[in-house]
mmCIF file of C-alpha atoms in Angstrom:
data_model
loop_
_atom_site.group_PDB
_atom_site.id
_atom_site.type_symbol
_atom_site.label_atom_id
_atom_site.label_comp_id
_atom_site.label_asym_id
_atom_site.label_seq_id
_atom_site.Cartn_x
_atom_site.Cartn_y
_atom_site.Cartn_z
ATOM 1 C CA UNK A 1159 -84.514 -39.785 -31.732
ATOM 2 C CA UNK A 1160 -84.886 -38.119 -28.467
ATOM 3 C CA UNK A 1161 -88.188 -37.315 -26.372
ATOM 4 C CA UNK A 1162 -88.419 -33.584 -25.144
ATOM 5 C CA UNK A 1163 -87.948 -33.458 -21.440
ATOM 6 C CA UNK A 1164 -88.387 -31.029 -18.875
ATOM 7 C CA UNK A 1165 -84.730 -30.051 -17.687
ATOM 8 C CA UNK A 1166 -85.430 -28.520 -14.569
ATOM 9 C CA UNK A 1167 -87.334 -32.109 -13.439
ATOM 10 C CA UNK A 1168 -86.009 -33.548 -10.932
ATOM 11 C CA UNK A 1169 -86.635 -37.153 -12.375
ATOM 12 C CA UNK A 1170 -84.673 -35.649 -15.309
ATOM 13 C CA UNK A 1171 -81.759 -34.416 -13.488
ATOM 14 C CA UNK A 1172 -81.440 -37.693 -11.338
ATOM 15 C CA UNK A 1173 -81.648 -39.649 -14.259
ATOM 16 C CA UNK A 1174 -78.795 -37.888 -16.310
ATOM 17 C CA UNK A 1175 -76.949 -37.998 -13.031
ATOM 18 C CA UNK A 1176 -77.411 -41.682 -12.897
ATOM 19 C CA UNK A 1177 -76.587 -42.104 -16.446
ATOM 20 C CA UNK A 1178 -73.269 -39.869 -16.413
ATOM 21 C CA UNK A 1179 -71.886 -41.603 -13.268
ATOM 22 C CA UNK A 1180 -72.287 -44.978 -14.142
ATOM 23 C CA UNK A 1181 -70.567 -43.784 -17.560
ATOM 24 C CA UNK A 1182 -67.873 -42.318 -15.258
ATOM 25 C CA UNK A 1183 -67.359 -45.626 -13.715
ATOM 26 C CA UNK A 1184 -67.171 -47.474 -16.764
ATOM 27 C CA UNK A 1185 -64.856 -45.120 -17.986
ATOM 28 C CA UNK A 1186 -62.667 -46.579 -15.589
ATOM 29 C CA UNK A 1187 -62.920 -49.864 -16.227
ATOM 30 C CA UNK A 1188 -63.130 -49.935 -20.141
ATOM 31 C CA UNK A 1189 -61.600 -48.426 -23.023
ATOM 32 C CA UNK A 1190 -64.206 -46.267 -24.151
ATOM 33 C CA UNK A 1191 -64.821 -47.901 -27.667
ATOM 34 C CA UNK A 1192 -65.592 -50.848 -26.123
ATOM 35 C CA UNK A 1193 -68.144 -49.329 -23.408
ATOM 36 C CA UNK A 1194 -71.837 -49.766 -25.064
ATOM 37 C CA UNK A 1195 -75.234 -47.899 -24.775
ATOM 38 C CA UNK A 1196 -76.628 -51.045 -23.134
ATOM 39 C CA UNK A 1197 -73.711 -51.199 -20.691
ATOM 40 C CA UNK A 1198 -74.135 -47.572 -19.627
ATOM 41 C CA UNK A 1199 -77.806 -48.261 -18.924
ATOM 42 C CA UNK A 1200 -77.671 -51.409 -17.224
ATOM 43 C CA UNK A 1201 -75.441 -50.182 -14.874
ATOM 44 C CA UNK A 1202 -77.673 -46.817 -14.402
ATOM 45 C CA UNK A 1203 -80.426 -49.469 -13.407
ATOM 46 C CA UNK A 1204 -82.400 -47.672 -16.381
ATOM 47 C CA UNK A 1205 -83.162 -48.775 -19.813
ATOM 48 C CA UNK A 1206 -81.550 -47.710 -23.044
ATOM 49 C CA UNK A 1207 -85.076 -46.057 -24.255
ATOM 50 C CA UNK A 1208 -84.140 -44.098 -21.316
ATOM 51 C CA UNK A 1209 -80.837 -43.817 -22.090
ATOM 52 C CA UNK A 1210 -81.727 -42.271 -25.349
ATOM 53 C CA UNK A 1211 -83.825 -39.728 -24.144
ATOM 54 C CA UNK A 1212 -81.200 -38.284 -22.395
ATOM 55 C CA UNK A 1213 -78.236 -38.646 -25.120
ATOM 56 C CA UNK A 1214 -77.903 -39.060 -28.662
ATOM 57 C CA UNK A 1215 -75.477 -41.636 -27.832
ATOM 58 C CA UNK A 1216 -72.153 -42.310 -25.545
ATOM 59 C CA UNK A 1217 -70.102 -39.871 -27.607
ATOM 60 C CA UNK A 1218 -72.949 -37.062 -26.849
ATOM 61 C CA UNK A 1219 -72.459 -38.729 -23.516
ATOM 62 C CA UNK A 1220 -68.503 -38.244 -23.200
ATOM 63 C CA UNK A 1221 -68.829 -34.537 -24.959
ATOM 64 C CA UNK A 1222 -71.079 -33.730 -21.920
ATOM 65 C CA UNK A 1223 -69.055 -35.008 -19.190
ATOM 66 C CA UNK A 1224 -65.438 -34.006 -20.523
ATOM 67 C CA UNK A 1225 -67.086 -30.076 -20.921
ATOM 68 C CA UNK A 1226 -68.682 -29.794 -17.798
ATOM 69 C CA UNK A 1227 -65.501 -31.163 -16.177
ATOM 70 C CA UNK A 1228 -63.784 -28.747 -18.169
ATOM 71 C CA UNK A 1229 -65.707 -25.695 -17.344
ATOM 72 C CA UNK A 1230 -65.774 -26.670 -13.581
ATOM 73 C CA UNK A 1231 -61.981 -26.490 -13.489
ATOM 74 C CA UNK A 1232 -61.574 -23.336 -15.120
ATOM 75 C CA UNK A 1233 -64.680 -21.810 -13.218
ATOM 76 C CA UNK A 1234 -62.435 -22.654 -10.126
ATOM 77 C CA UNK A 1235 -59.538 -21.210 -11.719
ATOM 78 C CA UNK A 1236 -61.083 -18.063 -12.716
ATOM 79 C CA UNK A 1237 -63.279 -17.309 -9.635
ATOM 80 C CA UNK A 1238 -62.449 -13.618 -8.667
ATOM 81 C CA UNK A 1239 -60.588 -12.465 -11.804
ATOM 82 C CA UNK A 1240 -62.548 -9.640 -13.774
ATOM 83 C CA UNK A 1241 -60.243 -8.756 -16.262
ATOM 84 C CA UNK A 1242 -57.465 -10.049 -18.871
ATOM 85 C CA UNK A 1243 -54.520 -9.989 -17.680
ATOM 86 C CA UNK A 1244 -51.436 -12.269 -17.332
ATOM 87 C CA UNK A 1245 -52.864 -13.617 -13.945
ATOM 88 C CA UNK A 1246 -56.142 -14.145 -15.727
ATOM 89 C CA UNK A 1247 -54.183 -16.044 -18.568
ATOM 90 C CA UNK A 1248 -52.164 -18.152 -15.801
ATOM 91 C CA UNK A 1249 -55.176 -19.432 -14.276
ATOM 92 C CA UNK A 1250 -56.779 -20.441 -17.606
ATOM 93 C CA UNK A 1251 -53.697 -22.116 -18.554
ATOM 94 C CA UNK A 1252 -53.404 -23.923 -15.053
ATOM 95 C CA UNK A 1253 -56.457 -25.232 -15.226
ATOM 96 C CA UNK A 1254 -56.144 -26.592 -18.659
ATOM 97 C CA UNK A 1255 -52.887 -28.184 -17.615
ATOM 98 C CA UNK A 1256 -55.902 -29.702 -14.489
ATOM 99 C CA UNK A 1257 -57.868 -30.616 -17.363
ATOM 100 C CA UNK A 1258 -55.292 -32.658 -19.122
ATOM 101 C CA UNK A 1259 -54.602 -34.142 -16.006
ATOM 102 C CA UNK A 1260 -57.953 -34.656 -14.820
ATOM 103 C CA UNK A 1261 -58.848 -36.511 -18.258
ATOM 104 C CA UNK A 1262 -55.641 -39.007 -18.283
ATOM 105 C CA UNK A 1263 -56.666 -39.860 -14.870
ATOM 106 C CA UNK A 1264 -60.458 -40.636 -15.661
ATOM 107 C CA UNK A 1265 -59.390 -42.528 -19.232
ATOM 108 C CA UNK A 1266 -56.212 -44.263 -17.828
ATOM 109 C CA UNK A 1267 -56.134 -46.152 -21.007
ATOM 110 C CA UNK A 1268 -57.164 -44.171 -23.930
ATOM 111 C CA UNK A 1269 -56.122 -40.545 -22.917
ATOM 112 C CA UNK A 1270 -53.892 -39.894 -26.351
ATOM 113 C CA UNK A 1271 -56.921 -41.024 -28.279
ATOM 114 C CA UNK A 1272 -59.510 -39.484 -26.515
ATOM 115 C CA UNK A 1273 -57.503 -36.117 -25.730
ATOM 116 C CA UNK A 1274 -57.719 -35.237 -29.530
ATOM 117 C CA UNK A 1275 -61.427 -35.994 -29.678
ATOM 118 C CA UNK A 1276 -62.300 -33.182 -28.135
ATOM 119 C CA UNK A 1277 -59.836 -30.955 -28.753
ATOM 120 C CA UNK A 1278 -61.959 -28.144 -30.922
ATOM 121 C CA UNK A 1279 -64.459 -27.966 -28.413
ATOM 122 C CA UNK A 1280 -62.253 -27.106 -25.609
ATOM 123 C CA UNK A 1281 -59.436 -24.687 -27.567
ATOM 124 C CA UNK A 1282 -62.972 -22.705 -28.886
ATOM 125 C CA UNK A 1283 -64.589 -23.084 -25.273
ATOM 126 C CA UNK A 1284 -60.989 -21.452 -24.031
ATOM 127 C CA UNK A 1285 -60.903 -18.866 -26.673
ATOM 128 C CA UNK A 1286 -64.258 -17.691 -25.295
ATOM 129 C CA UNK A 1287 -63.274 -17.531 -22.190
ATOM 130 C CA UNK A 1288 -60.165 -15.099 -23.104
ATOM 131 C CA UNK A 1289 -62.625 -12.556 -25.176
ATOM 132 C CA UNK A 1290 -65.036 -12.907 -22.542
ATOM 133 C CA UNK A 1291 -62.337 -10.896 -20.308
ATOM 134 C CA UNK A 1292 -61.644 -8.431 -23.062
ATOM 135 C CA UNK A 1293 -63.268 -4.807 -22.545
ATOM 136 C CA UNK A 1294 -64.761 -4.299 -25.623
ATOM 137 C CA UNK A 1295 -64.970 -0.482 -24.516
ATOM 138 C CA UNK A 1296 -61.446 -0.363 -24.291
ATOM 139 C CA UNK A 1297 -60.720 -2.200 -27.236
ATOM 140 C CA UNK A 1298 -58.699 -0.853 -29.384
ATOM 141 C CA UNK A 1299 -60.141 0.454 -32.780
ATOM 142 C CA UNK A 1300 -58.765 -0.036 -36.428
ATOM 143 C CA UNK A 1301 -59.486 -1.548 -39.504
ATOM 144 C CA UNK A 1302 -57.940 -4.669 -37.888
ATOM 145 C CA UNK A 1303 -58.627 -4.421 -34.730
ATOM 146 C CA UNK A 1304 -60.978 -6.927 -34.326
ATOM 147 C CA UNK A 1305 -59.072 -9.609 -36.551
ATOM 148 C CA UNK A 1306 -55.963 -9.031 -34.511
ATOM 149 C CA UNK A 1307 -57.690 -9.536 -31.141
ATOM 150 C CA UNK A 1308 -59.053 -13.139 -32.840
ATOM 151 C CA UNK A 1309 -56.244 -14.317 -33.522
ATOM 152 C CA UNK A 1310 -54.376 -13.655 -30.521
ATOM 153 C CA UNK A 1311 -57.788 -15.379 -28.843
ATOM 154 C CA UNK A 1312 -56.646 -18.470 -31.182
ATOM 155 C CA UNK A 1313 -53.595 -18.499 -30.859
ATOM 156 C CA UNK A 1314 -53.254 -18.474 -26.712
ATOM 157 C CA UNK A 1315 -55.649 -21.421 -26.576
ATOM 158 C CA UNK A 1316 -54.521 -23.409 -29.445
ATOM 159 C CA UNK A 1317 -51.454 -22.581 -27.459
ATOM 160 C CA UNK A 1318 -52.346 -23.480 -24.191
ATOM 161 C CA UNK A 1319 -54.032 -26.848 -24.587
ATOM 162 C CA UNK A 1320 -51.261 -28.129 -27.115
ATOM 163 C CA UNK A 1321 -48.758 -27.266 -24.705
ATOM 164 C CA UNK A 1322 -50.553 -28.538 -21.354
ATOM 165 C CA UNK A 1323 -51.658 -31.680 -23.470
ATOM 166 C CA UNK A 1324 -47.669 -32.585 -24.517
ATOM 167 C CA UNK A 1325 -46.805 -31.848 -20.600
ATOM 168 C CA UNK A 1326 -49.501 -33.957 -19.398
ATOM 169 C CA UNK A 1327 -48.751 -37.105 -22.123
ATOM 170 C CA UNK A 1328 -45.064 -36.934 -21.591
ATOM 171 C CA UNK A 1329 -45.767 -37.310 -17.996
ATOM 172 C CA UNK A 1330 -46.046 -34.382 -16.105
ATOM 173 C CA UNK A 1331 -42.460 -34.257 -15.574
ATOM 174 C CA UNK A 1332 -42.614 -30.887 -13.711
ATOM 175 C CA UNK A 1333 -45.748 -29.593 -11.576
ATOM 176 C CA UNK A 1334 -48.491 -27.790 -13.784
ATOM 177 C CA UNK A 1335 -47.308 -24.429 -11.491
ATOM 178 C CA UNK A 1336 -43.501 -25.234 -12.801
ATOM 179 C CA UNK A 1337 -44.599 -25.575 -16.381
ATOM 180 C CA UNK A 1338 -47.253 -22.951 -16.088
ATOM 181 C CA UNK A 1339 -44.500 -20.151 -14.606
ATOM 182 C CA UNK A 1340 -41.710 -21.288 -17.197
ATOM 183 C CA UNK A 1341 -43.778 -20.994 -20.534
ATOM 184 C CA UNK A 1342 -45.936 -18.050 -19.389
ATOM 185 C CA UNK A 1343 -43.563 -15.501 -21.070
ATOM 186 C CA UNK A 1344 -43.965 -17.471 -24.492
ATOM 187 C CA UNK A 1345 -47.629 -17.618 -23.829
ATOM 188 C CA UNK A 1346 -47.425 -14.066 -22.914
ATOM 189 C CA UNK A 1347 -45.928 -12.484 -25.726
ATOM 190 C CA UNK A 1348 -48.749 -13.543 -27.942
ATOM 191 C CA UNK A 1349 -50.957 -12.290 -25.374
ATOM 192 C CA UNK A 1350 -49.711 -8.218 -25.845
ATOM 193 C CA UNK A 1351 -52.913 -8.115 -28.837
ATOM 194 C CA UNK A 1352 -55.267 -8.827 -25.981
ATOM 195 C CA UNK A 1353 -54.057 -6.844 -23.242
ATOM 196 C CA UNK A 1354 -53.937 -3.808 -25.049
#
């Protein structure tokens, strides 16, 4: 049971940061499965009750860490983009590659097991980002327009995630920039519905 807390309280922010920093350090040292709430609390110099006041369990902590990391990377990549075009899609794709590479660095031993754990959340977030760039006023109308746009955004988000995952899992044999440049024509064929 989590305790209600004031998210803006500097003490709450500081404690959450201590817990997240402790978790980040531990994941460098141990497999995720072997990290306990006690380990995190001890490293953060707080008690387990304090941990549970902020997080339900270590899985929620991991999810928060991954989503914060993902959004920070994506926001850096799409900063300044205002419309959905090939350049924006390329920036998002590069961000997904950056995320996978960072995740495998953060969780060296368990990337292949952790990568897919939050796959759905990341794919949904990519889809949300793609859809956020679509100008609803300029959207094509018709009985299937919304269905086609949703389907195209799903295909793009899944394609970006899967391609970046495999690229990273196979050892990043070429740079992310080269990989994305070579695969963009494949993605853009699927993006035509979103670009109108």
